[in-house]
Coordinates of C-alpha atoms and ligand atoms in Angstrom, one line a residue:
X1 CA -18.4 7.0 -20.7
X2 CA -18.1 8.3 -16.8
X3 CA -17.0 5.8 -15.3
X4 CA -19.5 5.4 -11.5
X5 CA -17.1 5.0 -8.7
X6 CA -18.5 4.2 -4.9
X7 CA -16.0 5.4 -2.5
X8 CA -16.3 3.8 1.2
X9 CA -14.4 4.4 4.2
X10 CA -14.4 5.6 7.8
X11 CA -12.5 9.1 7.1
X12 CA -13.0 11.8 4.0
X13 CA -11.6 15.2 5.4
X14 CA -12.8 17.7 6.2
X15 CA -15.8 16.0 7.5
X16 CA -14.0 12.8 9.5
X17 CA -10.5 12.5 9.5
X18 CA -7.5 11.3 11.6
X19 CA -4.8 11.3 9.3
X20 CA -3.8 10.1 5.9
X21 CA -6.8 8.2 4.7
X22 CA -9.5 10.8 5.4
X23 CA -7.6 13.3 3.1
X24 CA -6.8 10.6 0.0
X25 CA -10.4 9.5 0.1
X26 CA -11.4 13.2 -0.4
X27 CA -8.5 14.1 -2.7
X28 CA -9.1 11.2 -5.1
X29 CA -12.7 11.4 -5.2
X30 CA -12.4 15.1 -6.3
X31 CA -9.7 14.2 -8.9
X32 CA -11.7 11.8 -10.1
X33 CA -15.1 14.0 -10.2
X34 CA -12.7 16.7 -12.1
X35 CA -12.5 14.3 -15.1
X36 CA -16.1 13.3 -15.4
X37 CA -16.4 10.2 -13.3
X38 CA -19.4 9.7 -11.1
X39 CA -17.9 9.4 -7.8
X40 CA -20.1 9.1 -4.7
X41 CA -18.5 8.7 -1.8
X42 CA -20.2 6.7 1.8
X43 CA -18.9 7.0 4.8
X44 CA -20.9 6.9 8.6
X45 CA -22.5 10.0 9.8
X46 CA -20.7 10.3 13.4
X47 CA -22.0 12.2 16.0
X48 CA -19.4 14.6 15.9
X49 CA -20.0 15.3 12.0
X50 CA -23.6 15.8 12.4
X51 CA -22.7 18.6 14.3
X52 CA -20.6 20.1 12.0
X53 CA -22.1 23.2 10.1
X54 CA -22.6 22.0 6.4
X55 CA -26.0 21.6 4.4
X56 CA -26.9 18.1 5.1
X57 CA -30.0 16.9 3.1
X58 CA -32.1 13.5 4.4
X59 CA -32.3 11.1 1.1
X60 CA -36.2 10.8 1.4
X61 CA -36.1 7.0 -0.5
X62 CA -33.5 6.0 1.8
X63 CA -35.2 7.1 5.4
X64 CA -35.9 4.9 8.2
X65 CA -35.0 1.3 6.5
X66 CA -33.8 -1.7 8.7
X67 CA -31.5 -4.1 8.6
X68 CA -30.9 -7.1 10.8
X69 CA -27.2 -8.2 11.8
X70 CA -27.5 -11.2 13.9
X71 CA -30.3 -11.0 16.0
X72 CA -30.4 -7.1 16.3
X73 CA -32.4 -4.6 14.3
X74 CA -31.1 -1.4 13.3
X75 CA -32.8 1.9 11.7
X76 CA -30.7 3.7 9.4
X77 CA -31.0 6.8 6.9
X78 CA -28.9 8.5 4.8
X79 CA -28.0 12.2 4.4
X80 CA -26.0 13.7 1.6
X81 CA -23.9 16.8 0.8
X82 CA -21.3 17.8 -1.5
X83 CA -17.6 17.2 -1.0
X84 CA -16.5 21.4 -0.8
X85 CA -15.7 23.0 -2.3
X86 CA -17.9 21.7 -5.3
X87 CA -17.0 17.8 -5.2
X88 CA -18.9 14.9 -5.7
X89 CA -22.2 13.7 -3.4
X90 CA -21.1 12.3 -0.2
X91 CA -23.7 10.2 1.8
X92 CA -23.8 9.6 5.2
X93 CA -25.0 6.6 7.1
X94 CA -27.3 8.0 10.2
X95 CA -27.6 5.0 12.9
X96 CA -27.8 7.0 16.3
X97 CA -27.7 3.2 18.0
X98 CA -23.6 2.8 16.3
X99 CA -22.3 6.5 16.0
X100 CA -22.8 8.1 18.8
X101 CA -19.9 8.1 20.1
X102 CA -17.7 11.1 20.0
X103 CA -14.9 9.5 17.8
X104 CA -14.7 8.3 14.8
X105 CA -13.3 4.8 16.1
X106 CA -14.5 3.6 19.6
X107 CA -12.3 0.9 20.5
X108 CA -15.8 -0.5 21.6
X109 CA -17.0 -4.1 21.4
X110 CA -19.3 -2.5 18.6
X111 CA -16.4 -1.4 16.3
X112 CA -17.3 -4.5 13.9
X113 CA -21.0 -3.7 13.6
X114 CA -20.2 -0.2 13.1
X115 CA -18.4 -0.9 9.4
X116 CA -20.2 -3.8 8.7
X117 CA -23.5 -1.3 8.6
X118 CA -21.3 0.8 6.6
X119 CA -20.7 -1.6 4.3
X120 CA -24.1 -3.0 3.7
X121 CA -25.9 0.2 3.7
X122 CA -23.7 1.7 1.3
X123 CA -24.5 -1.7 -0.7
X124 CA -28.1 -1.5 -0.4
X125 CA -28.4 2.5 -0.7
X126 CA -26.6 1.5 -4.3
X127 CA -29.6 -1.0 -5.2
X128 CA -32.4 1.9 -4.2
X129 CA -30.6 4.5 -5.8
X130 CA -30.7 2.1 -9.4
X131 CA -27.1 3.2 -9.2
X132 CA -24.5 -0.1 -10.3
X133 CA -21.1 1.2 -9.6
X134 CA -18.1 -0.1 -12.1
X135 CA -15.9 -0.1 -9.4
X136 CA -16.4 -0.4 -5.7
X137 CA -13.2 1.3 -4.5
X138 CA -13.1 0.1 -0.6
X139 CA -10.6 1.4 1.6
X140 CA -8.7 -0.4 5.0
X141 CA -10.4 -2.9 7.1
X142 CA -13.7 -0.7 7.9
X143 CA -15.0 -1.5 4.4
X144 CA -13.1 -4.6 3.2
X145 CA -15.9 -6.9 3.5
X146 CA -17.9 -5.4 0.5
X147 CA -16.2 -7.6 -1.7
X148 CA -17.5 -10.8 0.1
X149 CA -20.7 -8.8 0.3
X150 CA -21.4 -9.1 -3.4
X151 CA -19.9 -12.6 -3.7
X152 CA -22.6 -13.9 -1.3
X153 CA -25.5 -11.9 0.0
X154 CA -25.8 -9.6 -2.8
X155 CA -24.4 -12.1 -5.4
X156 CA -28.2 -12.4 -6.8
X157 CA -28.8 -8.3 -7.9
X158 CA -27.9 -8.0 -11.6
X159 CA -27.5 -4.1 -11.0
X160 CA -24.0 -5.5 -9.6
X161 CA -23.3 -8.0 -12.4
X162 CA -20.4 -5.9 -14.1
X163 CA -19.3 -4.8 -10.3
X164 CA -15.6 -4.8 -10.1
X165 CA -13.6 -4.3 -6.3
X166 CA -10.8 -2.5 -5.7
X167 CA -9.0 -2.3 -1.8
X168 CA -6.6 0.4 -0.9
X169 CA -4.4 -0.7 2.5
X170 CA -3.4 2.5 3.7
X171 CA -2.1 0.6 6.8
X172 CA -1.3 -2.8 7.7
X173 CA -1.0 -2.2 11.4
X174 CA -4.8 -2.2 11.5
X175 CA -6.9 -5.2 10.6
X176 CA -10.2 -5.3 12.1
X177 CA -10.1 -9.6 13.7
X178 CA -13.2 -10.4 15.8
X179 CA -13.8 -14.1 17.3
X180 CA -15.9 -16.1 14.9
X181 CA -19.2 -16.1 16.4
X182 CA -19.5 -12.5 14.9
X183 CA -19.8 -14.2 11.6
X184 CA -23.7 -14.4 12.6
X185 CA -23.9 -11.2 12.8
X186 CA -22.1 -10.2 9.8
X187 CA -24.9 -12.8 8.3
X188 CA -22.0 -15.2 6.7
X189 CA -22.1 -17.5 8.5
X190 CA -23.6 -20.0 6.1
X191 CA -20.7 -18.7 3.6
X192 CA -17.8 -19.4 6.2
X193 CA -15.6 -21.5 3.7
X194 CA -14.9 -18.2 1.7
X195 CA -13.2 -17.1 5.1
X196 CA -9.7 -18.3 5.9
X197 CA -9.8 -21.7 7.5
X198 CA -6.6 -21.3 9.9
X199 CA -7.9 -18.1 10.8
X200 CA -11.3 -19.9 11.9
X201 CA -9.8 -23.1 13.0
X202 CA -8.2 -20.7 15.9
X203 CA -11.6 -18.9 16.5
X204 CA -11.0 -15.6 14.5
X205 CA -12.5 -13.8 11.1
X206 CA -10.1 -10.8 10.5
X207 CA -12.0 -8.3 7.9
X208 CA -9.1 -6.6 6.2
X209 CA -7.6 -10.4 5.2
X210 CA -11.0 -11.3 3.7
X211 CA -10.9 -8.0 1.9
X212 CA -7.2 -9.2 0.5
X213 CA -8.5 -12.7 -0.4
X214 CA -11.7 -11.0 -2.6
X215 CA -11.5 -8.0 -3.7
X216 CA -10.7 -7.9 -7.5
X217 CA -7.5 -5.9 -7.2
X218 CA -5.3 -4.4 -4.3
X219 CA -3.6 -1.2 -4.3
X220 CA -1.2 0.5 -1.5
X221 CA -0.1 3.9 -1.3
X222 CA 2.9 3.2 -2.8
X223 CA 5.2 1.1 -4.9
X224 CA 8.0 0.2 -2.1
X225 CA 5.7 -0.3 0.5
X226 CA 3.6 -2.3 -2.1
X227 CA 6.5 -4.4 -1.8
X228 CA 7.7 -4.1 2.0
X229 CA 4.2 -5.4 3.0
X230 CA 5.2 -8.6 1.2
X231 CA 8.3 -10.0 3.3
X232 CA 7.3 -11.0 6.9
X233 CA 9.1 -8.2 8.6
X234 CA 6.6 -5.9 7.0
X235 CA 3.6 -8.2 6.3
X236 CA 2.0 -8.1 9.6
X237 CA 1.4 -12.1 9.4
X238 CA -0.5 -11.0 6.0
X239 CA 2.8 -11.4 3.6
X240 CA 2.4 -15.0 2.4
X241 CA -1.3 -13.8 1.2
X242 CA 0.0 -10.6 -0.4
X243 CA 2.3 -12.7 -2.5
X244 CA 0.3 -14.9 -3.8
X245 CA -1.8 -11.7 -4.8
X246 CA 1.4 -9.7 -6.0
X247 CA -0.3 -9.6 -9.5
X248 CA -3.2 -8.0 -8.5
X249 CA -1.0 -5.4 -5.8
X250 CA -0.2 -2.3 -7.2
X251 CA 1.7 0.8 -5.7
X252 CA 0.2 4.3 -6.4
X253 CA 1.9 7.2 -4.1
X254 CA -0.7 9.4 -2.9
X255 CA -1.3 13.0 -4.2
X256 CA -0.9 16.0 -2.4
X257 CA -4.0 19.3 -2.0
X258 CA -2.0 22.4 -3.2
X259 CA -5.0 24.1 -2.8
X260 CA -3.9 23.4 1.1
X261 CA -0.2 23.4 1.0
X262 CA 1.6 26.0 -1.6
X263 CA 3.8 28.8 0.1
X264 CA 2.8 30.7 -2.4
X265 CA -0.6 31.3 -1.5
X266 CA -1.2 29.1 2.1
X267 CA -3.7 31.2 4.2
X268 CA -1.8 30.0 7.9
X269 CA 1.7 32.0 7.2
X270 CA 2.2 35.4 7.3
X271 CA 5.1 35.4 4.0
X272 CA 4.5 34.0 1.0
X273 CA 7.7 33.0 -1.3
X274 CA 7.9 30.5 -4.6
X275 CA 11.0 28.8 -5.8
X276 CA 11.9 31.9 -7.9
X277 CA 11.7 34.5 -5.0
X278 CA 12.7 32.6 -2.2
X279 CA 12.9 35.8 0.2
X280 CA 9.5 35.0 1.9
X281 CA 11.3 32.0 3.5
X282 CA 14.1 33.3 4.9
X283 CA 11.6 36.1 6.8
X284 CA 9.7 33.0 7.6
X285 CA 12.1 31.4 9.8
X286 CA 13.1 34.6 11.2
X287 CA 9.0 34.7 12.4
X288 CA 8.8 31.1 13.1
X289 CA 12.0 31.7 15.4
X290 CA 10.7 34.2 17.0
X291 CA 7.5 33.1 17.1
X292 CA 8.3 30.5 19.2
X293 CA 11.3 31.9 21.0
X294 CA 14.3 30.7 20.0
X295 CA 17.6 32.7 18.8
X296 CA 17.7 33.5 15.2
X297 CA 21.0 33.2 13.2
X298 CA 20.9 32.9 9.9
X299 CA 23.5 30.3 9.3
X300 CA 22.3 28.2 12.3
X301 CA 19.9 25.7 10.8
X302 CA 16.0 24.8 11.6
X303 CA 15.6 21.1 11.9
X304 CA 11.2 20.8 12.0
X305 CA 9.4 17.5 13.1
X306 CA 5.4 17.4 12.7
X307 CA 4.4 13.9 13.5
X308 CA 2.2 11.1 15.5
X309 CA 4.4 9.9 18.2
X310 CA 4.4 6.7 17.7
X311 CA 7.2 4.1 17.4
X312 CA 6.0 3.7 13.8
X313 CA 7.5 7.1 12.8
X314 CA 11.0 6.0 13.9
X315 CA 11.2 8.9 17.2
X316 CA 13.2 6.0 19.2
X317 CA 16.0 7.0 17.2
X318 CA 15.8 10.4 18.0
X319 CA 16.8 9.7 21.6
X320 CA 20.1 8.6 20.5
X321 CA 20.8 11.5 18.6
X322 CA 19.4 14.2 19.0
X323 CA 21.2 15.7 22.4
X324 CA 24.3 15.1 20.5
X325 CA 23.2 17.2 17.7
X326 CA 21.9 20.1 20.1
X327 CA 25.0 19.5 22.4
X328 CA 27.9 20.0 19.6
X329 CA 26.1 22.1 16.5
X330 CA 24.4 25.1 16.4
X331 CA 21.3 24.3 15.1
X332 CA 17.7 25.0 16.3
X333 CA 15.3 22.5 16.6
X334 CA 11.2 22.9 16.6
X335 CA 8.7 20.2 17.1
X336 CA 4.8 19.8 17.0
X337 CA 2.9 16.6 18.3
X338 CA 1.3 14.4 20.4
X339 CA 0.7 10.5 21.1
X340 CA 3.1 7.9 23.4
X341 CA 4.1 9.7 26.8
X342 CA 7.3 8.8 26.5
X343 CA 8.1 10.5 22.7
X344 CA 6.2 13.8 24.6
X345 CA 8.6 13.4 28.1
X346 CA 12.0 13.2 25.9
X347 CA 10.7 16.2 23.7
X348 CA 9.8 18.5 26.7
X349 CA 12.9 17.4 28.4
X350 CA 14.7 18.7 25.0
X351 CA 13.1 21.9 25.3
X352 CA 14.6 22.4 29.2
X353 CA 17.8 21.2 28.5
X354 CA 18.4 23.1 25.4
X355 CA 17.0 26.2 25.8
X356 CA 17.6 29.0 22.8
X357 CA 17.9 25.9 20.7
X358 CA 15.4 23.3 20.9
X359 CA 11.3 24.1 21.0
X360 CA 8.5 21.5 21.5
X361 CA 4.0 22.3 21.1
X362 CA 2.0 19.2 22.4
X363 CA -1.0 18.6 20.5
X364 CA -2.2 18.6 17.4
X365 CA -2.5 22.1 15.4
X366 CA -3.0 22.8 11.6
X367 CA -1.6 26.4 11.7
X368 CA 1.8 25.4 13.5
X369 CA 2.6 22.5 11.1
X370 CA 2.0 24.9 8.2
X371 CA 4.6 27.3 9.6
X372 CA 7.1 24.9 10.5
X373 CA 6.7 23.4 6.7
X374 CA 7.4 26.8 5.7
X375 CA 9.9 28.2 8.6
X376 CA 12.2 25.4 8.9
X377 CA 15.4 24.6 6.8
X378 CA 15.4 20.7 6.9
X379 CA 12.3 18.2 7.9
X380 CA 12.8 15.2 9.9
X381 CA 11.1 11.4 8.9
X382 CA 13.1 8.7 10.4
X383 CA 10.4 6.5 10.0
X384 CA 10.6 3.2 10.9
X385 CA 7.8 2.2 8.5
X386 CA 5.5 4.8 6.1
X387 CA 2.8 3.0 4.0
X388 CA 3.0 6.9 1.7
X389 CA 3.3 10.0 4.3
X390 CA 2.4 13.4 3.5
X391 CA 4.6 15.8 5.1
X392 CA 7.7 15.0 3.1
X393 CA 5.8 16.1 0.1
X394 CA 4.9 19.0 2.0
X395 CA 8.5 19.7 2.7
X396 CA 9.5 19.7 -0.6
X397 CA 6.8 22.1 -1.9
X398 CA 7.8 24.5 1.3
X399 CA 12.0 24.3 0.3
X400 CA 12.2 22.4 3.5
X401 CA 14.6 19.4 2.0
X402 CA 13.5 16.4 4.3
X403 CA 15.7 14.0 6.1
X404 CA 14.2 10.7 5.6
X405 CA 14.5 6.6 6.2
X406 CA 14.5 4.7 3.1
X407 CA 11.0 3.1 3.4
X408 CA 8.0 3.0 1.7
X409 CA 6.4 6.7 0.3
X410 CA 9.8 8.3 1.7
X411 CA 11.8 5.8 -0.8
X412 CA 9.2 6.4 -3.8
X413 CA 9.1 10.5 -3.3
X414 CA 12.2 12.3 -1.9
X415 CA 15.5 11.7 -3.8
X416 CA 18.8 11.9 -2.6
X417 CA 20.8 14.8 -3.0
X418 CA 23.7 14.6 -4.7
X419 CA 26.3 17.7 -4.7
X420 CA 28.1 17.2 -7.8
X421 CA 25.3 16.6 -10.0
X422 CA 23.0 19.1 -8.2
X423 CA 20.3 16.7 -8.7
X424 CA 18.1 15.4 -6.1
X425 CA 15.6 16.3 -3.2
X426 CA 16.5 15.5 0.0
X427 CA 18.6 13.2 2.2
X428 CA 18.0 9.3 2.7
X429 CA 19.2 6.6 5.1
X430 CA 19.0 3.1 4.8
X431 CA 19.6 1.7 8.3
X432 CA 16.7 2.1 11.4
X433 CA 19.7 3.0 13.5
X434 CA 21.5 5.9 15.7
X435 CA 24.0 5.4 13.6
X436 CA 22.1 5.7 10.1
X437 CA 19.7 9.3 10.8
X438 CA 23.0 10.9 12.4
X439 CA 24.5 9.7 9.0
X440 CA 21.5 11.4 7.4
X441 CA 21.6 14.5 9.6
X442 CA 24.8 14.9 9.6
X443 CA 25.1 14.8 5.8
X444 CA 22.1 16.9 5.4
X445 CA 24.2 19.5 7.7
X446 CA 27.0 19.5 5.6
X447 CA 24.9 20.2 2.2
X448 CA 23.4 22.9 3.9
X449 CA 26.9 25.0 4.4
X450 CA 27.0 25.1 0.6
X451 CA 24.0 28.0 0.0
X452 CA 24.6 27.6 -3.6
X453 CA 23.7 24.0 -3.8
X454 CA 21.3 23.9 -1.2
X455 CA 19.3 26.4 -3.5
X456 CA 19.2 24.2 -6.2
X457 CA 18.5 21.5 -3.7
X458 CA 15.4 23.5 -2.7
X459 CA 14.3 24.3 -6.2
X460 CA 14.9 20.7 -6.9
X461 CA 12.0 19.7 -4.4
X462 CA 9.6 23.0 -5.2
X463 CA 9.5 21.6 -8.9
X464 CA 8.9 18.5 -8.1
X465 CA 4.1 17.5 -8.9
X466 CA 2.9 15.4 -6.3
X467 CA -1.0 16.8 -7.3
X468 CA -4.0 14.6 -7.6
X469 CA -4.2 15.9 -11.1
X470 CA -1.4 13.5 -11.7
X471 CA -1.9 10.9 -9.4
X472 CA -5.3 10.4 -10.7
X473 CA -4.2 8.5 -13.6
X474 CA -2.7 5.7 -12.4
X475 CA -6.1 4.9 -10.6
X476 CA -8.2 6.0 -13.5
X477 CA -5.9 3.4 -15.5
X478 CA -6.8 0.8 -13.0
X479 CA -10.1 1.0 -13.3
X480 CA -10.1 0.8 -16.4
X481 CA -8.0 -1.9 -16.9
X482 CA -10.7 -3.8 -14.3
X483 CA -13.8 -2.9 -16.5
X484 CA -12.5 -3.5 -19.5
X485 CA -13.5 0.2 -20.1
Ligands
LIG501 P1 0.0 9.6 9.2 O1 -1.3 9.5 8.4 O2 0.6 8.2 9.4 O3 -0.2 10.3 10.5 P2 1.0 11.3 7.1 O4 2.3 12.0 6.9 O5 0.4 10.6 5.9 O6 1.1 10.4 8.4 O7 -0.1 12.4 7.4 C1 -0.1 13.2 8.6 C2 -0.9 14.4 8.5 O8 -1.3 14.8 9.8 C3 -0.2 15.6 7.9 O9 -1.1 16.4 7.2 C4 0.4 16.3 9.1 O10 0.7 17.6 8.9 C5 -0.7 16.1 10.1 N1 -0.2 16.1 11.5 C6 0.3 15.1 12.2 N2 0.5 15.5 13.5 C7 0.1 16.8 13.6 C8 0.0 17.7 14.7 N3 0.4 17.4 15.9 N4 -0.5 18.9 14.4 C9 -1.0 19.2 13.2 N5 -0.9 18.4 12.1 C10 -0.4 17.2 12.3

């Protein structure tokens, strides 16, 4: 028997997404649709996706209806279309009056109202459609308060009886806390015990820790940040909770689109190379080189960084070292990204001080970070936390090996190398220190004098199956496991 599977979130790529989360909502739901569930997948229909060319259809039963939160009305509608290239139905929540901004988050008063409609439509477009999921699979603080949803307000529809509630934290960092007078609004306020009382004794509801405290089972996006989240250095204030719940946490790593991201056949590089002809990479970092204007040397290496610049993706320690690096080694180095001014001053003042040798694109652009996956020698994830991360899984499909911190998806995915046994993926530090990536980079440096091993070392990561195909299961077993299917 399929197994019915309703998807919410604020991101699915490609039709909203700002990172991560938009592209595992998409990637799972497709894996899933692959092996004969019914997946159907809600998210809000922003201004800036309504605009987008794709064949969206109005639902005719679900046109015009209203719901109140508080005292305010609003209209809503739903339009569908598939997930492409042939994926499951996605439906799209249409209320002009909460996405018309140009973003998908606001940072508005409204933020709260915004997900809560998500939620409740995507509830009540369930009941018209006839359609009882098994498995409500919510995803960060925008949907987490389904769960309470169908404790309380919804408890009374037998079409949800044999509902089960799964919540993915993709990140911690965000938790969606409002003052407790929205509690009106999200029309629980007569069902405020089920909320946490020190949170409301100090005038706050926070969504995603209601989503923690009732949804049937938790996952993260993998195992070692499954368990960083529950020691308070990592918990964001929400570890003593996740420990009481460690029995219904579970880790799953995310899966990667190969469809996107194989050198073999990506559409955004001009050479194409697999792990058995590896000749198409070496003309690739000749062309990146060039391409961006730095002097090519074969033996000089290509350390690549594609990243938000945040403090979360460890750049502070890059201040310490890198100038060193650039200073005493010949190595090139080529960055791409944008966020906190002051990641974006150090890496332009790189670029002047280092000319020849160090390269820096501010923005954001999809073509770029393919060719530095595929034109660089060695990727660079100091991260100072990393719920799962994509790019080192990127890296090792491209025969980039990637210089990571030992946290979270970077523990669970890239192995360290080790030269005698030839085994391993990449290179690993444990300490969020100067003193710990120059240990990293420096040891990475050393491996890559030895063209031998770093061969292997590259074939190593090419072989290594990140798909959804395979990380499917795990969540397929989950459900299961939940519905006693
Ligand atoms: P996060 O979701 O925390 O940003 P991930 O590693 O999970 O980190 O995913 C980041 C995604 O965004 C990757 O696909 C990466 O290539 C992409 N990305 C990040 N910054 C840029 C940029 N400036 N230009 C192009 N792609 C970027």
């Amino acid at each position: 028997m399929a197994l019915k599977v309703c998807q919410i979130a604020a991101e699915t790529s490609p039709f909203a997404k700002t990172g991560g989360l938009g592209d595992v909502v998409a990637g799972l739901s497709r894996a899933l649709a692959r092996e004969g569930q019914d997946v159907r997948i809600f998210l809000p229909f922003y201004k800036r996706v309504a605009q987008l060319d794709f064949p969206f259809v109005a639902v005719d039963f679900l046109r015009d209806l209203e719901l109140a939160l508080g005292g305010r009305r609003f209209t809503w509608s739903v339009f569908t279309t598939r997930l492409p290239p042939s994926g499951p139905d996605v439906y799209f929540v249409h209320c002009p009056a909460l996405y018309h901004h140009e973003g998908i988050y606001s940072g508005d008063w409204d933020e709260y109202l915004r997900f809560t409609l998500l939620a409740r439509a995507a509830i009540e477009s369930c009941q018209r459609m006839g359609w009882g999921p098994d498995v409500f699979h919510v995803h960060d603080w925008h949907a987490a308060l389904v769960p309470i949803y169908l404790r309380t307000l919804y408890a009374w529809d037998r079409l949800f009886a044999r509902s089960r509630t799964v919540l993915t934290l993709h990140n911690l960092g965000y938790q969606g806390i409002y003052g407790r007078e929205v509690l009106d609004e999200l029309g629980l306020a007569a069902h405020a015990q089920l909320f946490a009382a020190e949170d409301l004794a100090q005038g706050r509801v926070s969504f995603l820790k209601t989503g923690l405290v009732h949804a049937d089972l938790l996952t993260t996006v993998s195992r070692t940040y499954a368990r960083e989240i529950q020691t308070p250095e990592q918990g964001f204030g929400l570890d003593g909770l996740l420990r009481s719940r460690a029995d219904r946490l579970v880790g799953i790593v995310n899966g990667v689109d190969y469809g996107e991201w194989d050198p073999a056949r990506d559409p955004h590089i001009p050479h194409h190379y697999s792990a058995a002809d590896l000749s198409g990479k070496r003309r690739m970092k000749e062309s990146l080189l060039g391409k961006v204007g730095l002097a090519h040397r074969r033996d000089a290496p290509v350390v690549g960084l594609v990243s938000r610049l945040t403090s979360q993706k460890g750049l502070d320690l890059l201040l310490d070292t890198l100038p060193e690096f650039l200073f005493h080694r010949d190595l090139r180095f080529v960055a791409l990204g944008s966020g906190e001014e002051r990641y974006e001053s150090f890496l332009s003042w790189l670029q002047v001080s280092f000319p020849g040798k160090a390269w820096y694109y501010r923005g954001y652009n999809e073509e770029l970070a393919h060719w530095i996956e595929a034109g660089a020698d060695l990727f660079l994830m100091p991260s100072r936390y990393e719920p799962c991360g994509l790019n080192q899984m990127y890296s090792l499909r491209y025969g980039t090996p990637p210089v990571v911190r030992r946290t979270g998806g970077l523990a669970d995915t890239v192995e360290p190398w080790n030269p005698v046994a030839r085994g391993g993926t990449g290179f690993s530090f444990d300490h969020f220190t100067p003193e710990g990536l120059r240990w990293g980079l420096d040891t990475a440096l050393r491996a890559f004098e030895d063209a031998e091993g770093w061969q292997r070392l590259m074939q190593n990561g090419m072989a290594k199956d990140f798909s959804w195909e395979r990380q499917v299961r795990p969540y397929l077993d989950l459900y299961r496991r939940l519905t006693g299917g």
